[in-house]
Coordinates of C-alpha atoms and ligand atoms in Angstrom, one line a residue:
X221 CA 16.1 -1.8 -20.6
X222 CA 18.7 -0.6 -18.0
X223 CA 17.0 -2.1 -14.0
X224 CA 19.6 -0.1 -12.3
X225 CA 18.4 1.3 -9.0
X226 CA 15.2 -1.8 -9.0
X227 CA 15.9 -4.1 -6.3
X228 CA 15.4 -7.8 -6.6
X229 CA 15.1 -10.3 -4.0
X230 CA 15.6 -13.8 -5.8
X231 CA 14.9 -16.6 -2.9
X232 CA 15.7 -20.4 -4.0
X233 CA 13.9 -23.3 -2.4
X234 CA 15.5 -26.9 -2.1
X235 CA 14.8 -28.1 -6.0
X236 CA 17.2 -29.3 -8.4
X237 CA 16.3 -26.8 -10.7
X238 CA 18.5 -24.3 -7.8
X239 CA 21.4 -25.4 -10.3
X240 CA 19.6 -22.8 -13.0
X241 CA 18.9 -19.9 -10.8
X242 CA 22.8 -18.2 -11.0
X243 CA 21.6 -18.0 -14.9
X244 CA 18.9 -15.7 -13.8
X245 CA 20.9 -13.8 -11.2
X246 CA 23.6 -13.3 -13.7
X247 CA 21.2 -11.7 -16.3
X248 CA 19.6 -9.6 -13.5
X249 CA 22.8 -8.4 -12.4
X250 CA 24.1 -7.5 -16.3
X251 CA 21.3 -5.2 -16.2
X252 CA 22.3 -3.8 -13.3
X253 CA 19.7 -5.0 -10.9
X254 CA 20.5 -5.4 -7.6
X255 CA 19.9 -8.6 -6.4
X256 CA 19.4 -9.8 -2.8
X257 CA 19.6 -13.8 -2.8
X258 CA 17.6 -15.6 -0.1
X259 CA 18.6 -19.4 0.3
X260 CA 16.6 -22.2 2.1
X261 CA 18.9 -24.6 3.8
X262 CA 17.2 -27.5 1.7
X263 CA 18.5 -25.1 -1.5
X264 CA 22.2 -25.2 0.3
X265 CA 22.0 -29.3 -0.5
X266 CA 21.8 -28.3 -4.6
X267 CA 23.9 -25.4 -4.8
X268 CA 26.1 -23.2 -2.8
X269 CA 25.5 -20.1 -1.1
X270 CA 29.2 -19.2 -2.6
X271 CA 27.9 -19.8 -6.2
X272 CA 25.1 -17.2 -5.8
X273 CA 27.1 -14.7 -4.0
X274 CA 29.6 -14.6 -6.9
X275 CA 27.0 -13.8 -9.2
X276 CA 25.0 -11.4 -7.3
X277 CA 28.1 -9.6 -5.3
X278 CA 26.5 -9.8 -2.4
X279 CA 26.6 -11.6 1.1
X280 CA 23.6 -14.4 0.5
X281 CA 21.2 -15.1 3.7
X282 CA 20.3 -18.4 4.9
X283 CA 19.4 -19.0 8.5
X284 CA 16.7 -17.1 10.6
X285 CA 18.9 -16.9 13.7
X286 CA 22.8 -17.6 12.5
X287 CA 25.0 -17.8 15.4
X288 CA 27.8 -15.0 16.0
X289 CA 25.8 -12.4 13.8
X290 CA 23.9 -9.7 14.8
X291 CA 20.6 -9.9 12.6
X292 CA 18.4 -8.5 14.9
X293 CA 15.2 -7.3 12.2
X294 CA 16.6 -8.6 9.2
X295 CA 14.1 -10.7 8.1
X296 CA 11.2 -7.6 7.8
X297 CA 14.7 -5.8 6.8
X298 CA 15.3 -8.3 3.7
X299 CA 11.2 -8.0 3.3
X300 CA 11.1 -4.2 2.8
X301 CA 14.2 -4.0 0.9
X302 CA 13.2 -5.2 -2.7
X303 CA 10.6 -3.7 -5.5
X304 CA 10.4 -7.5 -6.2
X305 CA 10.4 -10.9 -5.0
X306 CA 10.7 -14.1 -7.1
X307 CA 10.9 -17.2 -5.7
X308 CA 12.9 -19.9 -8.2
X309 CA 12.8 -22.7 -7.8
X310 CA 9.6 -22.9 -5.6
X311 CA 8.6 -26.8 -4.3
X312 CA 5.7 -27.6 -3.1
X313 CA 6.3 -27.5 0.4
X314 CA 7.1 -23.9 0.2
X315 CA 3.7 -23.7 -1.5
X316 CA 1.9 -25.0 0.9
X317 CA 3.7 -23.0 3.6
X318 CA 3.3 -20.0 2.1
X319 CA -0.1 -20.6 1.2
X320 CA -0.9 -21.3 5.1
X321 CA 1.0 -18.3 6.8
X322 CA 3.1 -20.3 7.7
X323 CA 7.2 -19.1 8.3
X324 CA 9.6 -21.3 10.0
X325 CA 12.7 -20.5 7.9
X326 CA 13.9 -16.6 7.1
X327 CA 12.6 -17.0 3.0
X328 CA 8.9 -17.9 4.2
X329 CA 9.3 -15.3 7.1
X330 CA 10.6 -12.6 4.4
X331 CA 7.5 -13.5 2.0
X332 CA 5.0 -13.6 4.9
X333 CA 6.0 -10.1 5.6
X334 CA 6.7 -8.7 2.4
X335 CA 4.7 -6.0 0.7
X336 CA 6.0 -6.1 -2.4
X337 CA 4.9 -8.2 -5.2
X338 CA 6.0 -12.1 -5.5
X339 CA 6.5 -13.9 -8.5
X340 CA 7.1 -17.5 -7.9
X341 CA 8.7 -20.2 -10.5
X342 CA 7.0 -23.4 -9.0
X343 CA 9.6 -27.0 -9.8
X344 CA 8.8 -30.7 -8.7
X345 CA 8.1 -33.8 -9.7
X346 CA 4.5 -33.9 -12.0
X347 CA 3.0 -36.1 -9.2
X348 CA 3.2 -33.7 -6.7
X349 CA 2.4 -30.6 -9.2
X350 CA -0.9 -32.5 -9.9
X351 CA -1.4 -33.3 -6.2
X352 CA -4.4 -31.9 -5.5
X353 CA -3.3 -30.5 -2.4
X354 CA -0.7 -28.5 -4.5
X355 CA -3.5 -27.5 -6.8
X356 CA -5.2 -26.2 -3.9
X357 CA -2.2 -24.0 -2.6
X358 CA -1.4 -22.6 -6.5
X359 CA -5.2 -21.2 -6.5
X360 CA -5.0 -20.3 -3.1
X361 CA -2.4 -18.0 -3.5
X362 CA -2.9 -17.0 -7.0
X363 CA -5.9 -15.9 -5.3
X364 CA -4.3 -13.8 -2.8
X365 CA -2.2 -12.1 -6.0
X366 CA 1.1 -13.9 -6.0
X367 CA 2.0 -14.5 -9.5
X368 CA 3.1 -18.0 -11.0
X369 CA 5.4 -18.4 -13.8
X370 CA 4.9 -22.2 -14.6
X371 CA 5.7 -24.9 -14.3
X372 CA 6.5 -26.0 -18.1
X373 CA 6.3 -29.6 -19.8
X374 CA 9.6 -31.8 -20.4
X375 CA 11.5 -33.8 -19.1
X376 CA 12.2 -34.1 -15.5
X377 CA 15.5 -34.7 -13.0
X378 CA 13.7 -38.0 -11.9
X379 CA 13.1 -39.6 -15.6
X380 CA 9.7 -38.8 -15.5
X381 CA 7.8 -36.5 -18.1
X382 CA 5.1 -34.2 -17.0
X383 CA 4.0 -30.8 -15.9
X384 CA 6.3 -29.1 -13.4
X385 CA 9.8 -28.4 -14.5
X386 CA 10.9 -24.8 -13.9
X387 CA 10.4 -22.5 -16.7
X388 CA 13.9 -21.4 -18.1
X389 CA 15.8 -18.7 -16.5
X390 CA 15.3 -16.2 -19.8
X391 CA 11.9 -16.4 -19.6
X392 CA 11.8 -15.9 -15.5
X393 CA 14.6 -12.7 -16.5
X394 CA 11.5 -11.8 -18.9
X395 CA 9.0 -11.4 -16.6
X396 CA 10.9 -9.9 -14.6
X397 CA 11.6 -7.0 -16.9
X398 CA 7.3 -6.6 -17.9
X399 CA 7.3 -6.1 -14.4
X400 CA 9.6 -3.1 -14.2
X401 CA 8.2 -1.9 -17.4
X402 CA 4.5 -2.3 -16.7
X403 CA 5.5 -0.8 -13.5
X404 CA 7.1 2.6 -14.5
X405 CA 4.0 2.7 -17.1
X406 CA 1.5 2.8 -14.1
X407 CA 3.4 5.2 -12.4
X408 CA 1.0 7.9 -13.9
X409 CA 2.3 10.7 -10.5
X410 CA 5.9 10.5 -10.6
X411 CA 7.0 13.8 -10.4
X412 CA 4.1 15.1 -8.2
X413 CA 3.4 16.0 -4.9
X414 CA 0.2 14.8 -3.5
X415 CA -0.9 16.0 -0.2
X416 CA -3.9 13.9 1.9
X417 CA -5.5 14.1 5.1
X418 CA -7.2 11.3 7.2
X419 CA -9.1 10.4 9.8
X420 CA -10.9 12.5 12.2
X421 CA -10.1 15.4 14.8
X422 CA -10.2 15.6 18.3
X423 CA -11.0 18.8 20.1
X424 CA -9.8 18.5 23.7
X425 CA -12.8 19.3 26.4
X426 CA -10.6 18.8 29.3
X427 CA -7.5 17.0 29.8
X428 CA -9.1 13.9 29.5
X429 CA -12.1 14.1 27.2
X430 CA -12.6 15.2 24.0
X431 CA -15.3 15.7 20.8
X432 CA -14.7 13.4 17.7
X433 CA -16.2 12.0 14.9
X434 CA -16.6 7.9 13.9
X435 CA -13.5 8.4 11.2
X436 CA -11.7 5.4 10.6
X437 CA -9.1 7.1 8.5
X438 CA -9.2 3.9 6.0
X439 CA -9.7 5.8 2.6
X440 CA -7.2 8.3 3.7
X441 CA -4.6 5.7 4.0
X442 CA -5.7 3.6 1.2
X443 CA -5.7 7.2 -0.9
X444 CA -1.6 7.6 0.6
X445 CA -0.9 3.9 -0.1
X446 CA -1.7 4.0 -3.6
X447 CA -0.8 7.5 -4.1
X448 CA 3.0 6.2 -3.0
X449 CA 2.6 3.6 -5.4
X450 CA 1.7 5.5 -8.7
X451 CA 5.2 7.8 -8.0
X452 CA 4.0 10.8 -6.1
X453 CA 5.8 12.2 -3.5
X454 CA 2.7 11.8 -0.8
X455 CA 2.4 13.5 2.3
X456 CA -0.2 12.1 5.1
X457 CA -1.5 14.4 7.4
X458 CA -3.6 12.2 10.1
X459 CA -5.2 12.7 12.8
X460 CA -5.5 9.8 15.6
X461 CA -5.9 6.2 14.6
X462 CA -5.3 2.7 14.3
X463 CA -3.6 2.1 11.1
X464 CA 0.2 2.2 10.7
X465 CA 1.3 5.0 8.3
X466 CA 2.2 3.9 5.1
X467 CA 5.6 3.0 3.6
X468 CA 7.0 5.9 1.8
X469 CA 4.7 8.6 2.6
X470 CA 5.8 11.5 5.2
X471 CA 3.6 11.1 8.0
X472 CA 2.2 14.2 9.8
X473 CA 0.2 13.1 13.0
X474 CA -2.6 15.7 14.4
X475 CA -4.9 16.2 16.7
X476 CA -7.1 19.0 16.8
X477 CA -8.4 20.8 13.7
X478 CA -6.1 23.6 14.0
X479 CA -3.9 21.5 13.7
X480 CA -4.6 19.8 10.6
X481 CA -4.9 23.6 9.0
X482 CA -1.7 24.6 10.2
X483 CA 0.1 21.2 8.8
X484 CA -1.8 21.1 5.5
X485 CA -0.5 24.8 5.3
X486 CA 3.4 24.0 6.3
X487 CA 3.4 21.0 3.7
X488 CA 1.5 22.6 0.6
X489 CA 4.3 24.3 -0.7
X490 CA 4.7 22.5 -4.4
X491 CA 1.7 20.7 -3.8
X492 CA -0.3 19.7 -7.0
X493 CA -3.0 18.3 -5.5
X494 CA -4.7 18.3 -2.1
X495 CA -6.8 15.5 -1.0
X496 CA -8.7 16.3 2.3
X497 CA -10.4 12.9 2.9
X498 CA -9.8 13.8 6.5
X499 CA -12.8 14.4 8.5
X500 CA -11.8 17.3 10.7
X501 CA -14.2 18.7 13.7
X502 CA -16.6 21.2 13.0
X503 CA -17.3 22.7 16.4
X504 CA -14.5 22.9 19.2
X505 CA -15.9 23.2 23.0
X506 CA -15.3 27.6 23.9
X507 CA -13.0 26.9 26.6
X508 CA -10.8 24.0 27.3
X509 CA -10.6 23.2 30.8
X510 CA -7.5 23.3 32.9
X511 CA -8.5 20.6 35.1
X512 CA -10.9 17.5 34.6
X513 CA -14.3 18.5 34.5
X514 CA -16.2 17.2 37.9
X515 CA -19.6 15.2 37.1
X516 CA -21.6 17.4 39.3
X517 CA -25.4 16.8 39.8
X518 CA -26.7 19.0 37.4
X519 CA -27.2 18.9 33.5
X520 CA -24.7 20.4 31.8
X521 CA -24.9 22.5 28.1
X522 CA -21.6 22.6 25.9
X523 CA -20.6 26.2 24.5
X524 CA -18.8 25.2 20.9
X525 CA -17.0 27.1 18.5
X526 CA -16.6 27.0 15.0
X527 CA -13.4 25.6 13.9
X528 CA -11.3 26.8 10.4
X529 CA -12.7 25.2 7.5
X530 CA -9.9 23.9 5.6
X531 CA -10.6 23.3 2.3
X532 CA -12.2 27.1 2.2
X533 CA -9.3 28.6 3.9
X534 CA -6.8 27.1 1.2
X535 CA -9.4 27.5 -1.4
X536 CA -9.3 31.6 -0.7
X537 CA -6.0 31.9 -2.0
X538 CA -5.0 28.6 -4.0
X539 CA -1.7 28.2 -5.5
X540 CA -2.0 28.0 -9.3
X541 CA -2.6 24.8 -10.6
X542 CA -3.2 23.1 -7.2
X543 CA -6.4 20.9 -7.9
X544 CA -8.4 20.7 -5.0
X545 CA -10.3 17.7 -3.9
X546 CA -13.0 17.1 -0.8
X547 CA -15.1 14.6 0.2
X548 CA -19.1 14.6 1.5
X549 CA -20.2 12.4 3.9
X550 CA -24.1 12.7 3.6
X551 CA -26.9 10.7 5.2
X552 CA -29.8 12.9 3.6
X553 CA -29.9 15.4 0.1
X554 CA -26.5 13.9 -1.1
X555 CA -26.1 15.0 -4.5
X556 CA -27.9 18.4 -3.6
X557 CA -25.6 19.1 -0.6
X558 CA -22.3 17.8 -2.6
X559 CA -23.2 20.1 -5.4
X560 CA -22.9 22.9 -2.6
X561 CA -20.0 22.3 -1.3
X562 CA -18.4 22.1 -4.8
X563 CA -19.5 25.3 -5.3
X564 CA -18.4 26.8 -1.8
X565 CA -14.9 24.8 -1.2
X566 CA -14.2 25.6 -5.3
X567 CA -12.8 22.0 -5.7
X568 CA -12.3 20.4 -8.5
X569 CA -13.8 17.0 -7.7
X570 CA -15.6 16.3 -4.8
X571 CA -16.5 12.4 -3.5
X572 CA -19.7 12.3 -1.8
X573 CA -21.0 8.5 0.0
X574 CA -23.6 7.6 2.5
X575 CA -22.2 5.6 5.8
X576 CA -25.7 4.9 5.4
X577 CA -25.4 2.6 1.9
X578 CA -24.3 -1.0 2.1
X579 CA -20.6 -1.4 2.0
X580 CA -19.9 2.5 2.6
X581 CA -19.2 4.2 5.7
X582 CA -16.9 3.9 8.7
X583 CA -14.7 0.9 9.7
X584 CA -15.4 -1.0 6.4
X585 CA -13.1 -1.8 3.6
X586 CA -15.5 -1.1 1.2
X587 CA -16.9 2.4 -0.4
X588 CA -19.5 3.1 -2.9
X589 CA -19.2 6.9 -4.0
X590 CA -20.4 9.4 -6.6
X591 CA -18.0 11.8 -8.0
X592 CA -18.9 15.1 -9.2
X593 CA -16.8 17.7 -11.2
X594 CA -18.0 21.4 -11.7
X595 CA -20.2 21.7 -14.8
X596 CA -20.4 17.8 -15.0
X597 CA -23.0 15.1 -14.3
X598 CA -22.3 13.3 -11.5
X599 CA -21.2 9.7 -11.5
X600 CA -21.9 6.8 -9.8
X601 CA -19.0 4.1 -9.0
X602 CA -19.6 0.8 -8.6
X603 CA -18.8 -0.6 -5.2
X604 CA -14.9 -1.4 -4.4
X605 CA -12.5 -2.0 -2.1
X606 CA -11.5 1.5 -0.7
X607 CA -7.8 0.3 -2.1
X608 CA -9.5 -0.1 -5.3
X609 CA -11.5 3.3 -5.1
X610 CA -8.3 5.5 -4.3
X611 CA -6.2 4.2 -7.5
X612 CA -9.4 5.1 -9.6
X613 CA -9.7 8.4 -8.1
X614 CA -5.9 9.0 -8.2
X615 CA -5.4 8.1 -12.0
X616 CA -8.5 10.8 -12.2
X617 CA -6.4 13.4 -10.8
X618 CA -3.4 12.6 -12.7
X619 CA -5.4 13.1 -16.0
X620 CA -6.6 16.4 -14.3
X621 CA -2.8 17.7 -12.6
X622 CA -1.3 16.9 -16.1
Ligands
CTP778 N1 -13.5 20.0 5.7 C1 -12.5 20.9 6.0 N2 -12.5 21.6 7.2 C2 -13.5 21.4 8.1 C3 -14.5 20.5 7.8 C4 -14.5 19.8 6.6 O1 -11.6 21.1 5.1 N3 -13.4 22.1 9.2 C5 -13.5 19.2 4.5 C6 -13.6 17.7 4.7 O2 -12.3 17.1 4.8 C7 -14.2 17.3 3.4 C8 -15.1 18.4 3.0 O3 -14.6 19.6 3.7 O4 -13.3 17.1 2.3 C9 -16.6 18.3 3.4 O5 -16.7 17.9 4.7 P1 -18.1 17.6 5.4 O6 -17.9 17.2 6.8 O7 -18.8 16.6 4.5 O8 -18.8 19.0 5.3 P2 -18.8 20.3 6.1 O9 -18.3 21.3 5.2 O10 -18.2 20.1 7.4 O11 -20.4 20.5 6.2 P3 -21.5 19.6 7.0 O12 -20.8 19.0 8.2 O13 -22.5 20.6 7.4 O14 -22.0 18.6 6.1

């Protein structure tokens, strides 16, 4: 299996198994990887930086702050760069900084701020493998999903025998290549174009008020996030909040409701499937005031308009094939109320919660949601992570867009 165009970013940690890694850079490299190598300073003791860059082609980085060049950004740079990390040969200290948060070199900095996934080859002396404290560090960040290859049994640099010598570079190259190829297996929307909205709407009162709803955006985000992940090309269409827009996605900020209609209409061109997890406004105030409204002494009654429902406007004249999805946020009559606006929306999958059931709702990184399909019997999920909750309902859709 060819890895051209997957990027690699092989960091080495000061271990004498360092003198193995140009083995595993080599093999990347004949499969046309490309490979970014990250050097501690203690890995600089076992092996040169010269060594590496001869097998990888490419300049290898060492210090944080190197004097007379610019680096500016690099290390979130160097962190965004790869599909991969793999840390070989990983010792315990870099365990146990890692598994702290702590960065005080540019390879800890560059995994601290990485979002892709890290597979670390772990080498020391059996003693210190067995340390409890390393024990501790392994679990804690096997916990957090980093991936360990190793350590094996054998013989070690300092005479002993034991647990913790580096597993070979062929087998690191291996896992390597499962990743890639487990990878381009899950990538179940490559070739599409997802479209998603998030978050809520704000219909401007004056120029310095306006009417909202409790939207967090958080499944709309975790719905882009993994929607970038499984290969679609994902567009975001938010309105305002806190979450940075995700890696990869095009990102459409909003504001009003009109808004949102008029984006979700300039982006849906080729679209094969439009999540509106968004939760838009339903009434706008009649007149938007020039000025700021004065407080006055009297009570005061809103006139409100209805704003464009979205999902019915697109649903009047759909592009063939487009598979429409909506969501239902109900505190009362769920399932009876979801049905409906199946039925009026014409969607083909609509995800209906409660804010009011434990772990759903606003602000929370939880959901617990029922899908319903037309003609189907609903179906209640399990609670999950909303992260977890937007691949499941993803892969759904890809089974239904195919
Ligand atoms: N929606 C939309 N345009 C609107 C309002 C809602 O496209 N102006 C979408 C939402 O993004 C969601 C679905 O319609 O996917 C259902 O939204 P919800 O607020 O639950 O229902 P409404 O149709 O607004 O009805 P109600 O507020 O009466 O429950």
């Amino acid at each position: 299996m060819s890895l051209q165009g997957k990027k690699v970013l092989v960091g080495l940690t000061g271990g004498i198994a360092c003198y193995k890694v140009p083995y595993l850079v080599r093999a990347l490299h004949k499969v046309e990887a490309e490979i970014q190598v990250v050097m501690t300073v203690a890995a600089t003791k076992f092996i040169t930086p010269l060594t590496l860059e001869s097998v990888s082609n490419r300049p290898v980085a060492v210090e944080m702050f190197p004097e007379r060049e610019f680096v500016s950004t690099r290390h979130i740079e160097l962190a965004e760069w790869p599909d991969l990390v793999v840390i070989a040969p990983a010792t315990a200290n870099f365990l146990g900084k890692t598994a702290s948060g702590v960065s005080d070199d540019l390879l800890t900095t560059i995994v601290c701020a990485t979002p892709r996934p890290v597979i670390i080859a772990p080498a020391m002396n059996p003693g210190m493998w067995n340390n409890p404290v390393t024990q501790r560090n392994v679990k804690t960040l096997q916990d957090l999903g980093y991936r360990m290859i190793g350590p094996d049994e054998g013989e070690m640099a300092c005479d002993h025998t034991g647990v913790g010598r580096m597993v070979e570079p062929d087998a690191i190259f291996e896992t390597v290549r499962e990743f890639f190829e487990a990878d381009a297996k899950k990538k179940v929307l490559t070739g599409r174009r997802v479209l998603i909205t998030a978050g809520p709407c704000r219909e401007p009162l004056d120029p310095v008020r306006y009417i909202s709803n409790r939207s967090s955006g958080k499944m709309g985000y975790a719905l882009a996030e993994a929607a970038v992940a499984l290969g679609a090309e994902t567009v975001l269409v938010s309105g305002p909040t806190n979450l940075a827009p995700p890696h990869g996605a095009t990102f459409v900020p909003v504001e009003t409701t009109e808004d949102m209609h008029r984006a979700v209409r300039d982006h849906l061109a080729g679209t094969d499937c439009l999540i509106m997890a968004a939760a838009p406004a339903d009434f706008a105030p009649d007149v938007i005031a020039a000025e700021k409204i004065k407080k006055g002494d009297s009570a005061r009654t809103l006139d409100l308009r209805p704003t464009v429902d979205i999902l019915k406007s697109i649903a009047k004249d759909k592009p063939d094939g487009l598979v429409l999805v909506g969501f239902a946020l109900e505190t009362e009559n769920g399932l009876e109320n979801a049905r409906h606006k199946l039925a009026e929306k014409h969607l083909d999958l609509i995800v209906l919660n409660n804010p009011r059931d434990p772990g759903a709702g606003f602000d929370v990184d939880t959901n617990k949601v029922t899908v319903l399909y037309p003609g189907r019997k609903p179906e209640p999920l399990a609670l999950q992570s909303k992260s977890e909750l937007a691949y499941e309902l993803l892969e759904r859709l890809a089974a239904m867009i195919h």
